[in-house]
Amino acid sequence: DCTVNFCENDLASGFLQKYKINVPEGQNAANCEGCSITMELIFEGEAWLSIAFSEDGKMIGSEAVIGIPGSIPQKYMLGGYDVSTIQLMPEEQQTLTDASITTTNGQTIMKFTKLMSEPGEIEILFGDNEFLWAHGSDATLAYHGNNRAAFILDLAAVGVAIGEEGATNPTDPPVEVEDNRGNVPNAIQGLGGGQDCTVNFCDNELTTGFLQKYRINVPDGQDPETCDGCTIDMELIYDGEAWVSIGFSLNGRMIGSEAVIGIPGSTTLKYNLNGYTDNLVQPMPQE
């Protein structure tokens, strides 16, 4: 029960999110006035940390709490990808309580409590929430590189975190959306640009220890822009022994997406993702 104890969500290797929902006396989680969420981000390293709240899973237009070692975590508007477009919210919107960021024994720990519903801000819901995490390579706020991802956290059950450590089936891990939109002008050029992914495999580091390699196959007489019969070869390389999955979505959400899931000891198949429980992850028909 995340209203009593802190729940945990493993954002990435070495980056842990802990959270607890605070329900005032006389209120209930389903229809709560004055509910707040206490968060703690624990990073193995010394760097700035961020957690953002989004309506569409994209960085631009989101609202974030950013903690920079040596200062107090504050609320920001994310207006773009450049640091100059990351704007501090007005003083009257700086409503965080118990906010701190410390570096101890090689760890960076950010803590804060935030009201879940605030005027003119993105509401944190008792249901699916589109969050984004990011961290820097040091304590100076700068471009995060690949150290970021979008994910969906379901607070509907108020106690069930999608992606608790030790997950063993395809519905347990965090629902993450690797947000390369705005950073990759053309997938055929590869993530670094200049590499032709129709000739060689291009690499995309999904997270620490999880690599995606892909190549686009264009039939003779076709071009990538309007291609009939184009295919994509993918290779997912994970440093560990586990099932792996890549999903294809129209809106960045798990439900309604289609996925290729590989489970060791069985054949890799295509699935429809109709929900968060095992029985709603259904293999597509044989044809």
PDB file of C-alpha atoms in Angstrom:
ATOM      1  CA  ASP A   1       0.000   0.000   0.000  1.00  0.00           C
ATOM      2  CA  CYS A   2       1.753   3.127  -1.294  1.00  0.00           C
ATOM      3  CA  THR A   3      -0.326   5.319   1.012  1.00  0.00           C
ATOM      4  CA  VAL A   4       1.371   3.650   3.985  1.00  0.00           C
ATOM      5  CA  ASN A   5       4.846   2.669   2.785  1.00  0.00           C
ATOM      6  CA  PHE A   6       7.132   3.825   0.011  1.00  0.00           C
ATOM      7  CA  CYS A   7       6.776   1.871  -3.243  1.00  0.00           C
ATOM      8  CA  GLU A   8       9.772   1.430  -5.516  1.00  0.00           C
ATOM      9  CA  ASN A   9      10.225   1.700  -9.272  1.00  0.00           C
ATOM     10  CA  ASP A  10      13.548   0.857 -10.916  1.00  0.00           C
ATOM     11  CA  LEU A  11      13.851   3.577 -13.588  1.00  0.00           C
ATOM     12  CA  ALA A  12      17.162   2.334 -14.977  1.00  0.00           C
ATOM     13  CA  SER A  13      20.251   0.527 -13.789  1.00  0.00           C
ATOM     14  CA  GLY A  14      21.495   2.526 -10.806  1.00  0.00           C
ATOM     15  CA  PHE A  15      18.495   4.873 -10.742  1.00  0.00           C
ATOM     16  CA  LEU A  16      15.669   4.143  -8.313  1.00  0.00           C
ATOM     17  CA  GLN A  17      12.392   5.989  -7.747  1.00  0.00           C
ATOM     18  CA  LYS A  18      10.609   5.682  -4.394  1.00  0.00           C
ATOM     19  CA  TYR A  19       7.203   7.262  -3.852  1.00  0.00           C
ATOM     20  CA  LYS A  20       4.374   7.450  -1.351  1.00  0.00           C
ATOM     21  CA  ILE A  21       0.922   9.027  -1.735  1.00  0.00           C
ATOM     22  CA  ASN A  22      -0.224  11.171   1.169  1.00  0.00           C
ATOM     23  CA  VAL A  23      -4.014  11.133   1.633  1.00  0.00           C
ATOM     24  CA  PRO A  24      -5.338  13.703   4.161  1.00  0.00           C
ATOM     25  CA  GLU A  25      -7.569  12.429   6.927  1.00  0.00           C
ATOM     26  CA  GLY A  26     -11.192  12.297   5.804  1.00  0.00           C
ATOM     27  CA  GLN A  27     -10.226  11.969   2.118  1.00  0.00           C
ATOM     28  CA  ASN A  28      -9.943   8.919  -0.126  1.00  0.00           C
ATOM     29  CA  ALA A  29      -7.574   8.200  -2.967  1.00  0.00           C
ATOM     30  CA  ALA A  30     -10.316   8.057  -5.605  1.00  0.00           C
ATOM     31  CA  ASN A  31     -11.546  11.616  -5.010  1.00  0.00           C
ATOM     32  CA  CYS A  32      -8.881  13.399  -3.036  1.00  0.00           C
ATOM     33  CA  GLU A  33      -8.574  17.067  -2.186  1.00  0.00           C
ATOM     34  CA  GLY A  34      -5.116  17.967  -0.953  1.00  0.00           C
ATOM     35  CA  CYS A  35      -3.443  14.661  -1.806  1.00  0.00           C
ATOM     36  CA  SER A  36       0.289  14.907  -2.348  1.00  0.00           C
ATOM     37  CA  ILE A  37       3.044  12.573  -3.493  1.00  0.00           C
ATOM     38  CA  THR A  38       6.407  12.248  -1.811  1.00  0.00           C
ATOM     39  CA  MET A  39       9.219  11.147  -4.119  1.00  0.00           C
ATOM     40  CA  GLU A  40      12.785  10.099  -3.574  1.00  0.00           C
ATOM     41  CA  LEU A  41      15.184   9.564  -6.480  1.00  0.00           C
ATOM     42  CA  ILE A  42      18.362   7.627  -5.687  1.00  0.00           C
ATOM     43  CA  PHE A  43      21.114   7.706  -8.312  1.00  0.00           C
ATOM     44  CA  GLU A  44      24.382   5.771  -8.198  1.00  0.00           C
ATOM     45  CA  GLY A  45      26.675   8.671  -9.048  1.00  0.00           C
ATOM     46  CA  GLU A  46      26.929  12.415  -8.590  1.00  0.00           C
ATOM     47  CA  ALA A  47      24.709  14.307 -11.029  1.00  0.00           C
ATOM     48  CA  TRP A  48      21.662  16.512 -11.420  1.00  0.00           C
ATOM     49  CA  LEU A  49      18.378  14.579 -11.340  1.00  0.00           C
ATOM     50  CA  SER A  50      14.934  15.196 -12.787  1.00  0.00           C
ATOM     51  CA  ILE A  51      11.448  13.739 -12.804  1.00  0.00           C
ATOM     52  CA  ALA A  52       8.905  15.300 -15.172  1.00  0.00           C
ATOM     53  CA  PHE A  53       5.130  15.167 -15.551  1.00  0.00           C
ATOM     54  CA  SER A  54       3.750  15.039 -19.087  1.00  0.00           C
ATOM     55  CA  GLU A  55       0.450  14.830 -20.948  1.00  0.00           C
ATOM     56  CA  ASP A  56       1.844  13.097 -24.038  1.00  0.00           C
ATOM     57  CA  GLY A  57       5.131  11.453 -23.071  1.00  0.00           C
ATOM     58  CA  LYS A  58       7.177  14.181 -24.768  1.00  0.00           C
ATOM     59  CA  MET A  59       9.708  16.432 -23.087  1.00  0.00           C
ATOM     60  CA  ILE A  60       8.562  19.719 -24.608  1.00  0.00           C
ATOM     61  CA  GLY A  61       5.553  21.073 -22.722  1.00  0.00           C
ATOM     62  CA  SER A  62       6.194  18.944 -19.660  1.00  0.00           C
ATOM     63  CA  GLU A  63       6.737  20.164 -16.115  1.00  0.00           C
ATOM     64  CA  ALA A  64       9.645  18.902 -14.054  1.00  0.00           C
ATOM     65  CA  VAL A  65      11.227  18.863 -10.654  1.00  0.00           C
ATOM     66  CA  ILE A  66      14.970  19.269 -11.152  1.00  0.00           C
ATOM     67  CA  GLY A  67      17.531  18.887  -8.433  1.00  0.00           C
ATOM     68  CA  ILE A  68      21.039  20.287  -8.880  1.00  0.00           C
ATOM     69  CA  PRO A  69      23.545  19.413  -6.139  1.00  0.00           C
ATOM     70  CA  GLY A  70      24.309  22.478  -4.064  1.00  0.00           C
ATOM     71  CA  SER A  71      20.832  23.984  -4.509  1.00  0.00           C
ATOM     72  CA  ILE A  72      17.216  23.162  -3.633  1.00  0.00           C
ATOM     73  CA  PRO A  73      15.057  21.122  -6.072  1.00  0.00           C
ATOM     74  CA  GLN A  74      12.576  23.371  -7.859  1.00  0.00           C
ATOM     75  CA  LYS A  75       9.807  23.182 -10.449  1.00  0.00           C
ATOM     76  CA  TYR A  76      10.569  23.982 -14.087  1.00  0.00           C
ATOM     77  CA  MET A  77       8.787  24.319 -17.437  1.00  0.00           C
ATOM     78  CA  LEU A  78      10.442  22.287 -20.197  1.00  0.00           C
ATOM     79  CA  GLY A  79      10.172  24.502 -23.245  1.00  0.00           C
ATOM     80  CA  GLY A  80      12.696  22.726 -25.454  1.00  0.00           C
ATOM     81  CA  TYR A  81      15.813  20.590 -25.634  1.00  0.00           C
ATOM     82  CA  ASP A  82      18.296  23.392 -25.005  1.00  0.00           C
ATOM     83  CA  VAL A  83      19.173  24.354 -21.430  1.00  0.00           C
ATOM     84  CA  SER A  84      18.121  27.950 -22.161  1.00  0.00           C
ATOM     85  CA  THR A  85      14.526  26.754 -22.709  1.00  0.00           C
ATOM     86  CA  ILE A  86      14.329  25.053 -19.286  1.00  0.00           C
ATOM     87  CA  GLN A  87      12.574  27.812 -17.343  1.00  0.00           C
ATOM     88  CA  LEU A  88      12.087  28.084 -13.597  1.00  0.00           C
ATOM     89  CA  MET A  89       8.390  28.364 -12.686  1.00  0.00           C
ATOM     90  CA  PRO A  90       7.270  31.609 -10.996  1.00  0.00           C
ATOM     91  CA  GLU A  91       7.828  31.927  -7.250  1.00  0.00           C
ATOM     92  CA  GLU A  92       4.125  31.420  -6.447  1.00  0.00           C
ATOM     93  CA  GLN A  93       4.277  27.983  -8.124  1.00  0.00           C
ATOM     94  CA  GLN A  94       7.294  26.833  -6.121  1.00  0.00           C
ATOM     95  CA  THR A  95       5.135  24.818  -3.740  1.00  0.00           C
ATOM     96  CA  LEU A  96       7.369  21.818  -3.088  1.00  0.00           C
ATOM     97  CA  THR A  97       7.873  20.891   0.540  1.00  0.00           C
ATOM     98  CA  ASP A  98      10.689  18.969   2.225  1.00  0.00           C
ATOM     99  CA  ALA A  99      12.764  19.375  -0.948  1.00  0.00           C
ATOM    100  CA  SER A 100      16.443  18.462  -0.838  1.00  0.00           C
ATOM    101  CA  ILE A 101      19.248  16.986  -2.907  1.00  0.00           C
ATOM    102  CA  THR A 102      22.366  15.518  -1.370  1.00  0.00           C
ATOM    103  CA  THR A 103      25.434  13.593  -2.505  1.00  0.00           C
ATOM    104  CA  THR A 104      26.706  10.970  -0.066  1.00  0.00           C
ATOM    105  CA  ASN A 105      29.080   8.053  -0.602  1.00  0.00           C
ATOM    106  CA  GLY A 106      28.874   8.357  -4.373  1.00  0.00           C
ATOM    107  CA  GLN A 107      25.067   8.550  -4.426  1.00  0.00           C
ATOM    108  CA  THR A 108      22.844  11.488  -5.321  1.00  0.00           C
ATOM    109  CA  ILE A 109      19.498  11.524  -3.508  1.00  0.00           C
ATOM    110  CA  MET A 110      16.686  13.965  -4.309  1.00  0.00           C
ATOM    111  CA  LYS A 111      13.575  14.194  -2.122  1.00  0.00           C
ATOM    112  CA  PHE A 112      10.437  16.316  -2.341  1.00  0.00           C
ATOM    113  CA  THR A 113       6.699  16.354  -1.704  1.00  0.00           C
ATOM    114  CA  LYS A 114       4.362  17.785  -4.352  1.00  0.00           C
ATOM    115  CA  LEU A 115       0.620  18.385  -4.414  1.00  0.00           C
ATOM    116  CA  MET A 116      -0.934  16.073  -6.996  1.00  0.00           C
ATOM    117  CA  SER A 117      -3.370  18.713  -8.245  1.00  0.00           C
ATOM    118  CA  GLU A 118      -2.266  22.338  -8.566  1.00  0.00           C
ATOM    119  CA  PRO A 119      -3.913  25.177 -10.540  1.00  0.00           C
ATOM    120  CA  GLY A 120      -2.540  25.569 -14.050  1.00  0.00           C
ATOM    121  CA  GLU A 121      -0.251  22.533 -13.763  1.00  0.00           C
ATOM    122  CA  ILE A 122      -0.306  18.969 -15.077  1.00  0.00           C
ATOM    123  CA  GLU A 123      -2.215  16.845 -12.593  1.00  0.00           C
ATOM    124  CA  ILE A 124      -0.812  13.633 -11.148  1.00  0.00           C
ATOM    125  CA  LEU A 125      -3.661  11.147 -11.435  1.00  0.00           C
ATOM    126  CA  PHE A 126      -4.847   8.065  -9.596  1.00  0.00           C
ATOM    127  CA  GLY A 127      -4.435   6.144 -12.833  1.00  0.00           C
ATOM    128  CA  ASP A 128      -1.944   6.156 -15.697  1.00  0.00           C
ATOM    129  CA  ASN A 129       0.593   8.988 -15.493  1.00  0.00           C
ATOM    130  CA  GLU A 130       3.122   9.834 -18.171  1.00  0.00           C
ATOM    131  CA  PHE A 131       6.389  10.664 -16.440  1.00  0.00           C
ATOM    132  CA  LEU A 132       9.888  11.274 -17.748  1.00  0.00           C
ATOM    133  CA  TRP A 133      13.165  10.785 -15.925  1.00  0.00           C
ATOM    134  CA  ALA A 134      16.567  12.204 -16.713  1.00  0.00           C
ATOM    135  CA  HIS A 135      19.931  12.704 -15.095  1.00  0.00           C
ATOM    136  CA  GLY A 136      23.164  14.376 -16.015  1.00  0.00           C
ATOM    137  CA  SER A 137      26.705  13.105 -16.237  1.00  0.00           C
ATOM    138  CA  ASP A 138      27.760  15.522 -13.485  1.00  0.00           C
ATOM    139  CA  ALA A 139      26.314  18.202 -11.196  1.00  0.00           C
ATOM    140  CA  THR A 140      26.051  20.896 -13.890  1.00  0.00           C
ATOM    141  CA  LEU A 141      22.670  21.149 -15.635  1.00  0.00           C
ATOM    142  CA  ALA A 142      23.325  20.335 -19.291  1.00  0.00           C
ATOM    143  CA  TYR A 143      22.102  18.068 -22.105  1.00  0.00           C
ATOM    144  CA  HIS A 144      21.292  14.623 -20.725  1.00  0.00           C
ATOM    145  CA  GLY A 145      22.240  12.621 -23.821  1.00  0.00           C
ATOM    146  CA  ASN A 146      20.763   9.118 -23.622  1.00  0.00           C
ATOM    147  CA  ASN A 147      20.261   9.405 -19.872  1.00  0.00           C
ATOM    148  CA  ARG A 148      16.501   9.798 -20.126  1.00  0.00           C
ATOM    149  CA  ALA A 149      13.279   7.977 -20.918  1.00  0.00           C
ATOM    150  CA  ALA A 150       9.528   8.350 -20.699  1.00  0.00           C
ATOM    151  CA  PHE A 151       7.505   5.825 -18.709  1.00  0.00           C
ATOM    152  CA  ILE A 152       3.965   5.263 -17.505  1.00  0.00           C
ATOM    153  CA  LEU A 153       3.262   4.819 -13.810  1.00  0.00           C
ATOM    154  CA  ASP A 154      -0.175   3.527 -12.842  1.00  0.00           C
ATOM    155  CA  LEU A 155      -1.290   4.929  -9.489  1.00  0.00           C
ATOM    156  CA  ALA A 156      -4.837   3.549  -9.844  1.00  0.00           C
ATOM    157  CA  ALA A 157      -4.191   0.702  -7.431  1.00  0.00           C
ATOM    158  CA  VAL A 158      -2.274   3.006  -5.037  1.00  0.00           C
ATOM    159  CA  GLY A 159       0.204   0.302  -4.189  1.00  0.00           C
ATOM    160  CA  VAL A 160       1.093  -1.424  -7.410  1.00  0.00           C
ATOM    161  CA  ALA A 161       4.116   0.013  -9.163  1.00  0.00           C
ATOM    162  CA  ILE A 162       4.570  -1.060 -12.751  1.00  0.00           C
ATOM    163  CA  GLY A 163       8.066  -2.453 -12.917  1.00  0.00           C
ATOM    164  CA  GLU A 164       9.065  -3.466  -9.413  1.00  0.00           C
ATOM    165  CA  GLU A 165      12.531  -4.932  -9.270  1.00  0.00           C
ATOM    166  CA  GLY A 166      12.564  -8.672  -9.813  1.00  0.00           C
ATOM    167  CA  ALA A 167       9.793  -8.691 -12.418  1.00  0.00           C
ATOM    168  CA  THR A 168       9.625 -12.018 -14.244  1.00  0.00           C
ATOM    169  CA  ASN A 169       6.854 -11.689 -16.829  1.00  0.00           C
ATOM    170  CA  PRO A 170       6.080  -9.341 -19.739  1.00  0.00           C
ATOM    171  CA  THR A 171       3.614  -7.178 -17.777  1.00  0.00           C
ATOM    172  CA  ASP A 172       5.865  -6.388 -14.824  1.00  0.00           C
ATOM    173  CA  PRO A 173       8.692  -4.097 -15.990  1.00  0.00           C
ATOM    174  CA  PRO A 174       8.384  -0.311 -16.316  1.00  0.00           C
ATOM    175  CA  VAL A 175       6.431   0.849 -19.341  1.00  0.00           C
ATOM    176  CA  GLU A 176       9.113   2.963 -20.924  1.00  0.00           C
ATOM    177  CA  VAL A 177       9.065   5.021 -24.084  1.00  0.00           C
ATOM    178  CA  GLU A 178      12.510   5.819 -25.407  1.00  0.00           C
ATOM    179  CA  ASP A 179      11.890   9.366 -26.513  1.00  0.00           C
ATOM    180  CA  ASN A 180      14.067  10.025 -29.552  1.00  0.00           C
ATOM    181  CA  ARG A 181      11.471  12.349 -31.094  1.00  0.00           C
ATOM    182  CA  GLY A 182      13.018  15.682 -31.881  1.00  0.00           C
ATOM    183  CA  ASN A 183      16.528  14.234 -31.552  1.00  0.00           C
ATOM    184  CA  VAL A 184      16.518  11.872 -34.564  1.00  0.00           C
ATOM    185  CA  PRO A 185      15.670  13.703 -37.776  1.00  0.00           C
ATOM    186  CA  ASN A 186      15.690  10.531 -39.832  1.00  0.00           C
ATOM    187  CA  ALA A 187      15.898   6.960 -38.517  1.00  0.00           C
ATOM    188  CA  ILE A 188      17.687   5.918 -41.696  1.00  0.00           C
ATOM    189  CA  GLN A 189      20.599   8.185 -40.751  1.00  0.00           C
ATOM    190  CA  GLY A 190      20.950   6.478 -37.387  1.00  0.00           C
ATOM    191  CA  LEU A 191      21.037   8.052 -33.958  1.00  0.00           C
ATOM    192  CA  GLY A 192      24.376   9.689 -34.555  1.00  0.00           C
ATOM    193  CA  GLY A 193      23.530  10.920 -38.041  1.00  0.00           C
ATOM    194  CA  GLY A 194      25.672  10.205 -41.080  1.00  0.00           C
ATOM    195  CA  GLN A 195      25.387   6.411 -40.818  1.00  0.00           C
ATOM    196  CA  ASP A 196      23.257   4.676 -43.436  1.00  0.00           C
ATOM    197  CA  CYS A 197      21.034   2.198 -41.606  1.00  0.00           C
ATOM    198  CA  THR A 198      19.992   0.622 -44.917  1.00  0.00           C
ATOM    199  CA  VAL A 199      23.549  -0.669 -45.331  1.00  0.00           C
ATOM    200  CA  ASN A 200      24.816  -1.304 -41.808  1.00  0.00           C
ATOM    201  CA  PHE A 201      23.196  -1.947 -38.459  1.00  0.00           C
ATOM    202  CA  CYS A 202      22.696   1.198 -36.398  1.00  0.00           C
ATOM    203  CA  ASP A 203      22.867   1.138 -32.592  1.00  0.00           C
ATOM    204  CA  ASN A 204      20.488   2.663 -30.042  1.00  0.00           C
ATOM    205  CA  GLU A 205      21.240   2.333 -26.331  1.00  0.00           C
ATOM    206  CA  LEU A 206      17.804   1.864 -24.778  1.00  0.00           C
ATOM    207  CA  THR A 207      19.191   1.960 -21.250  1.00  0.00           C
ATOM    208  CA  THR A 208      22.317   0.793 -19.451  1.00  0.00           C
ATOM    209  CA  GLY A 209      22.919  -2.823 -20.418  1.00  0.00           C
ATOM    210  CA  PHE A 210      20.181  -2.911 -23.062  1.00  0.00           C
ATOM    211  CA  LEU A 211      21.155  -2.252 -26.685  1.00  0.00           C
ATOM    212  CA  GLN A 212      18.989  -2.112 -29.803  1.00  0.00           C
ATOM    213  CA  LYS A 213      20.560  -2.712 -33.218  1.00  0.00           C
ATOM    214  CA  TYR A 214      18.510  -2.218 -36.376  1.00  0.00           C
ATOM    215  CA  ARG A 215      18.785  -2.144 -40.153  1.00  0.00           C
ATOM    216  CA  ILE A 216      16.174  -1.129 -42.734  1.00  0.00           C
ATOM    217  CA  ASN A 217      15.859  -3.378 -45.787  1.00  0.00           C
ATOM    218  CA  VAL A 218      14.743  -1.523 -48.921  1.00  0.00           C
ATOM    219  CA  PRO A 219      13.842  -3.714 -51.951  1.00  0.00           C
ATOM    220  CA  ASP A 220      15.377  -2.891 -55.317  1.00  0.00           C
ATOM    221  CA  GLY A 221      13.447  -0.179 -57.111  1.00  0.00           C
ATOM    222  CA  GLN A 222      11.994   1.243 -53.879  1.00  0.00           C
ATOM    223  CA  ASP A 223      12.988   4.235 -51.776  1.00  0.00           C
ATOM    224  CA  PRO A 224      12.669   4.603 -47.988  1.00  0.00           C
ATOM    225  CA  GLU A 225      10.185   7.484 -48.144  1.00  0.00           C
ATOM    226  CA  THR A 226       7.469   5.579 -50.015  1.00  0.00           C
ATOM    227  CA  CYS A 227       8.525   1.968 -49.661  1.00  0.00           C
ATOM    228  CA  ASP A 228       6.419  -1.047 -50.595  1.00  0.00           C
ATOM    229  CA  GLY A 229       7.817  -4.138 -48.928  1.00  0.00           C
ATOM    230  CA  CYS A 230      10.393  -2.496 -46.670  1.00  0.00           C
ATOM    231  CA  THR A 231      11.352  -4.481 -43.579  1.00  0.00           C
ATOM    232  CA  ILE A 232      13.418  -3.824 -40.483  1.00  0.00           C
ATOM    233  CA  ASP A 233      15.868  -6.224 -38.856  1.00  0.00           C
ATOM    234  CA  MET A 234      16.230  -5.790 -35.100  1.00  0.00           C
ATOM    235  CA  GLU A 235      18.557  -7.219 -32.528  1.00  0.00           C
ATOM    236  CA  LEU A 236      18.070  -6.582 -28.793  1.00  0.00           C
ATOM    237  CA  ILE A 237      21.067  -7.322 -26.600  1.00  0.00           C
ATOM    238  CA  TYR A 238      20.458  -7.413 -22.851  1.00  0.00           C
ATOM    239  CA  ASP A 239      23.162  -7.921 -20.222  1.00  0.00           C
ATOM    240  CA  GLY A 240      21.328 -10.562 -18.237  1.00  0.00           C
ATOM    241  CA  GLU A 241      18.977 -13.510 -18.652  1.00  0.00           C
ATOM    242  CA  ALA A 242      15.383 -12.365 -19.133  1.00  0.00           C
ATOM    243  CA  TRP A 243      12.530 -12.064 -21.614  1.00  0.00           C
ATOM    244  CA  VAL A 244      12.862  -8.984 -23.834  1.00  0.00           C
ATOM    245  CA  SER A 245      10.312  -6.973 -25.782  1.00  0.00           C
ATOM    246  CA  ILE A 246      10.008  -4.124 -28.267  1.00  0.00           C
ATOM    247  CA  GLY A 247       6.582  -2.528 -28.686  1.00  0.00           C
ATOM    248  CA  PHE A 248       5.073  -0.373 -31.430  1.00  0.00           C
ATOM    249  CA  SER A 249       2.612   2.314 -30.365  1.00  0.00           C
ATOM    250  CA  LEU A 250       0.635   5.201 -31.826  1.00  0.00           C
ATOM    251  CA  ASN A 251       0.594   7.212 -28.589  1.00  0.00           C
ATOM    252  CA  GLY A 252       3.448   6.002 -26.382  1.00  0.00           C
ATOM    253  CA  ARG A 253       1.164   3.942 -24.133  1.00  0.00           C
ATOM    254  CA  MET A 254       1.386   0.235 -23.467  1.00  0.00           C
ATOM    255  CA  ILE A 255      -2.327  -0.550 -23.788  1.00  0.00           C
ATOM    256  CA  GLY A 256      -3.294  -0.780 -27.458  1.00  0.00           C
ATOM    257  CA  SER A 257       0.280  -1.327 -28.585  1.00  0.00           C
ATOM    258  CA  GLU A 258       1.686  -4.275 -30.491  1.00  0.00           C
ATOM    259  CA  ALA A 259       4.894  -5.978 -29.433  1.00  0.00           C
ATOM    260  CA  VAL A 260       7.449  -8.558 -30.325  1.00  0.00           C
ATOM    261  CA  ILE A 261       8.278 -10.529 -27.180  1.00  0.00           C
ATOM    262  CA  GLY A 262      11.060 -13.058 -26.845  1.00  0.00           C
ATOM    263  CA  ILE A 263      10.975 -15.532 -23.969  1.00  0.00           C
ATOM    264  CA  PRO A 264      14.036 -17.793 -23.604  1.00  0.00           C
ATOM    265  CA  GLY A 265      13.176 -21.361 -24.532  1.00  0.00           C
ATOM    266  CA  SER A 266      10.340 -20.396 -26.888  1.00  0.00           C
ATOM    267  CA  THR A 267       9.783 -18.791 -30.277  1.00  0.00           C
ATOM    268  CA  THR A 268       9.736 -15.023 -30.544  1.00  0.00           C
ATOM    269  CA  LEU A 269       6.170 -13.949 -31.427  1.00  0.00           C
ATOM    270  CA  LYS A 270       3.996 -10.884 -32.043  1.00  0.00           C
ATOM    271  CA  TYR A 271       1.524  -9.885 -29.319  1.00  0.00           C
ATOM    272  CA  ASN A 272      -1.353  -7.478 -28.743  1.00  0.00           C
ATOM    273  CA  LEU A 273      -0.927  -5.530 -25.487  1.00  0.00           C
ATOM    274  CA  ASN A 274      -4.453  -5.080 -24.155  1.00  0.00           C
ATOM    275  CA  GLY A 275      -3.621  -4.462 -20.490  1.00  0.00           C
ATOM    276  CA  TYR A 276      -1.110  -4.815 -17.673  1.00  0.00           C
ATOM    277  CA  THR A 277      -1.926  -8.379 -16.596  1.00  0.00           C
ATOM    278  CA  ASP A 278      -0.591 -11.560 -18.218  1.00  0.00           C
ATOM    279  CA  ASN A 279      -3.956 -12.670 -19.598  1.00  0.00           C
ATOM    280  CA  LEU A 280      -4.295  -9.397 -21.543  1.00  0.00           C
ATOM    281  CA  VAL A 281      -0.989  -9.875 -23.370  1.00  0.00           C
ATOM    282  CA  GLN A 282      -2.241 -12.038 -26.225  1.00  0.00           C
ATOM    283  CA  PRO A 283      -0.294 -13.683 -29.080  1.00  0.00           C
ATOM    284  CA  MET A 284      -1.523 -12.493 -32.452  1.00  0.00           C
ATOM    285  CA  PRO A 285      -3.394 -15.055 -34.609  1.00  0.00           C
ATOM    286  CA  GLN A 286      -1.265 -17.571 -36.486  1.00  0.00           C
ATOM    287  CA  GLU A 287      -1.829 -15.842 -39.808  1.00  0.00           C
TER     288      GLU A 287
END
